[in-house]
Short mmCIF file of C-alpha atoms in Angstrom, two decimals:
data_model
loop_
_atom_site.label_atom_id
_atom_site.label_comp_id
_atom_site.label_asym_id
_atom_site.label_seq_id
_atom_site.Cartn_x
_atom_site.Cartn_y
_atom_site.Cartn_z
CA VAL A 227 368.88 240.15 -28.39
CA GLN A 228 369.87 243.33 -26.61
CA LEU A 229 367.90 245.72 -24.45
CA GLN A 230 369.94 248.84 -23.77
CA ALA A 231 368.57 250.93 -20.91
CA SER A 232 369.73 254.48 -20.34
CA GLY A 233 368.69 257.76 -18.75
CA GLY A 234 369.19 257.02 -15.08
CA GLY A 235 370.93 259.42 -12.76
CA SER A 236 370.84 261.24 -9.46
CA VAL A 237 368.15 263.83 -8.81
CA GLN A 238 366.58 265.57 -5.88
CA ALA A 239 363.08 264.78 -4.72
CA GLY A 240 360.53 266.40 -6.98
CA GLY A 241 362.76 266.10 -10.01
CA SER A 242 362.21 264.23 -13.26
CA LEU A 243 364.01 261.65 -15.33
CA ARG A 244 363.31 259.96 -18.62
CA LEU A 245 364.47 256.41 -19.08
CA SER A 246 364.89 254.81 -22.48
CA CYS A 247 365.29 251.21 -23.52
CA ALA A 248 366.37 250.46 -27.05
CA ALA A 249 365.72 246.91 -28.26
CA SER A 250 367.53 245.03 -30.98
CA GLY A 251 367.32 241.47 -32.22
CA ILE A 252 363.57 241.12 -31.63
CA SER A 253 360.42 241.92 -33.56
CA PHE A 254 359.60 244.80 -31.27
CA ASP A 255 355.90 245.00 -32.10
CA GLU A 256 355.42 241.41 -30.90
CA TYR A 257 356.54 242.26 -27.39
CA VAL A 258 354.95 243.68 -24.30
CA MET A 259 357.51 246.07 -22.84
CA LYS A 260 357.86 246.50 -19.11
CA TRP A 261 359.87 248.53 -16.63
CA TYR A 262 360.85 247.01 -13.31
CA ARG A 263 362.52 248.61 -10.32
CA GLN A 264 364.77 246.90 -7.78
CA ALA A 265 365.37 248.91 -4.64
CA PRO A 266 368.34 248.07 -2.40
CA GLY A 267 367.61 244.90 -0.45
CA LYS A 268 364.23 244.38 -2.08
CA GLN A 269 362.78 242.22 -4.79
CA ARG A 270 362.38 243.46 -8.30
CA GLU A 271 358.90 244.92 -8.83
CA LEU A 272 356.92 245.84 -11.89
CA VAL A 273 356.51 249.58 -12.36
CA ALA A 274 354.74 249.88 -15.70
CA SER A 275 353.97 247.95 -18.84
CA ILE A 276 352.79 248.72 -22.36
CA SER A 277 351.51 246.28 -24.93
CA SER A 278 352.23 246.49 -28.63
CA SER A 279 348.78 248.00 -29.13
CA GLY A 280 349.35 250.58 -26.42
CA PHE A 281 347.50 249.06 -23.46
CA ILE A 282 349.17 250.47 -20.35
CA ARG A 283 349.32 249.46 -16.71
CA TYR A 284 351.04 251.14 -13.76
CA GLU A 285 351.96 250.03 -10.29
CA ASP A 286 349.86 251.96 -7.79
CA SER A 287 352.70 253.95 -6.22
CA VAL A 288 353.70 255.52 -9.55
CA LYS A 289 350.27 256.26 -11.01
CA GLY A 290 350.07 259.90 -11.97
CA ARG A 291 353.84 260.31 -11.70
CA ASN A 292 355.10 258.03 -14.47
CA THR A 293 354.28 257.82 -18.16
CA ILE A 294 355.29 254.80 -20.19
CA SER A 295 355.36 255.04 -23.96
CA ARG A 296 356.86 253.22 -26.91
CA ASP A 297 358.03 254.08 -30.40
CA ASN A 298 357.71 250.95 -32.51
CA ALA A 299 359.55 252.62 -35.39
CA LYS A 300 362.58 253.15 -33.13
CA ASN A 301 362.23 249.88 -31.18
CA THR A 302 362.34 251.91 -28.00
CA VAL A 303 360.30 252.11 -24.83
CA TYR A 304 360.39 255.10 -22.50
CA LEU A 305 359.55 255.79 -18.90
CA GLN A 306 359.04 259.44 -18.05
CA MET A 307 359.17 259.90 -14.29
CA TYR A 308 357.91 263.04 -12.59
CA SER A 309 357.75 264.20 -8.98
CA LEU A 310 360.37 261.67 -8.01
CA LYS A 311 360.53 260.49 -4.41
CA PRO A 312 363.38 258.87 -2.46
CA GLU A 313 361.43 255.61 -2.54
CA ASP A 314 361.74 255.60 -6.33
CA THR A 315 365.45 254.92 -5.87
CA GLY A 316 366.68 251.68 -7.40
CA VAL A 317 367.95 250.00 -10.49
CA TYR A 318 365.43 250.16 -13.33
CA PHE A 319 365.32 247.27 -15.76
CA CYS A 320 363.46 246.96 -19.01
CA ASN A 321 361.90 243.65 -19.91
CA ALA A 322 360.45 242.38 -23.17
CA VAL A 323 357.83 239.61 -23.18
CA ASN A 324 356.69 238.02 -26.42
CA LYS A 325 352.91 238.21 -26.66
CA TRP A 326 352.65 234.87 -28.46
CA ASP A 327 355.04 232.51 -26.67
CA GLY A 328 356.07 234.29 -23.49
CA ARG A 329 359.79 234.45 -24.25
CA ASN A 330 361.28 237.24 -22.23
CA PHE A 331 364.49 239.22 -22.22
CA TRP A 332 366.07 241.64 -19.76
CA GLY A 333 368.16 244.73 -20.13
CA GLN A 334 371.16 245.53 -17.96
CA GLY A 335 369.49 248.13 -15.74
CA THR A 336 370.03 251.81 -15.13
CA GLN A 337 370.47 253.34 -11.67
CA VAL A 338 368.05 255.99 -10.40
CA THR A 339 368.89 257.74 -7.15
CA VAL A 340 366.52 260.27 -5.61
CA SER A 341 367.74 262.27 -2.65
CA SER A 342 365.54 264.08 -0.17
#
């Protein structure tokens, strides 16, 4: 199983980034896909999730500024981030959770740095 996250980078406040996470080795449509963020010195926190049927949830601080989506044909989940703030800085990880048995897998993370 491999979750390959990409798309991170350094941007100024107000900028945008699009993260991608390509999954292999799993039946993608059986998994809830999630994005987590880990800021320096803080615990990893859930940012957004999307079920195989498209049910979406966002953490309050990113509502209206992030859009999560998935392409089941490409086994890929995306996180489009707008109006980025310095507090969005951190390593972003994608996570796959099987909807039937709860097995979960993590990607390697991609760094997002937002400067003021």
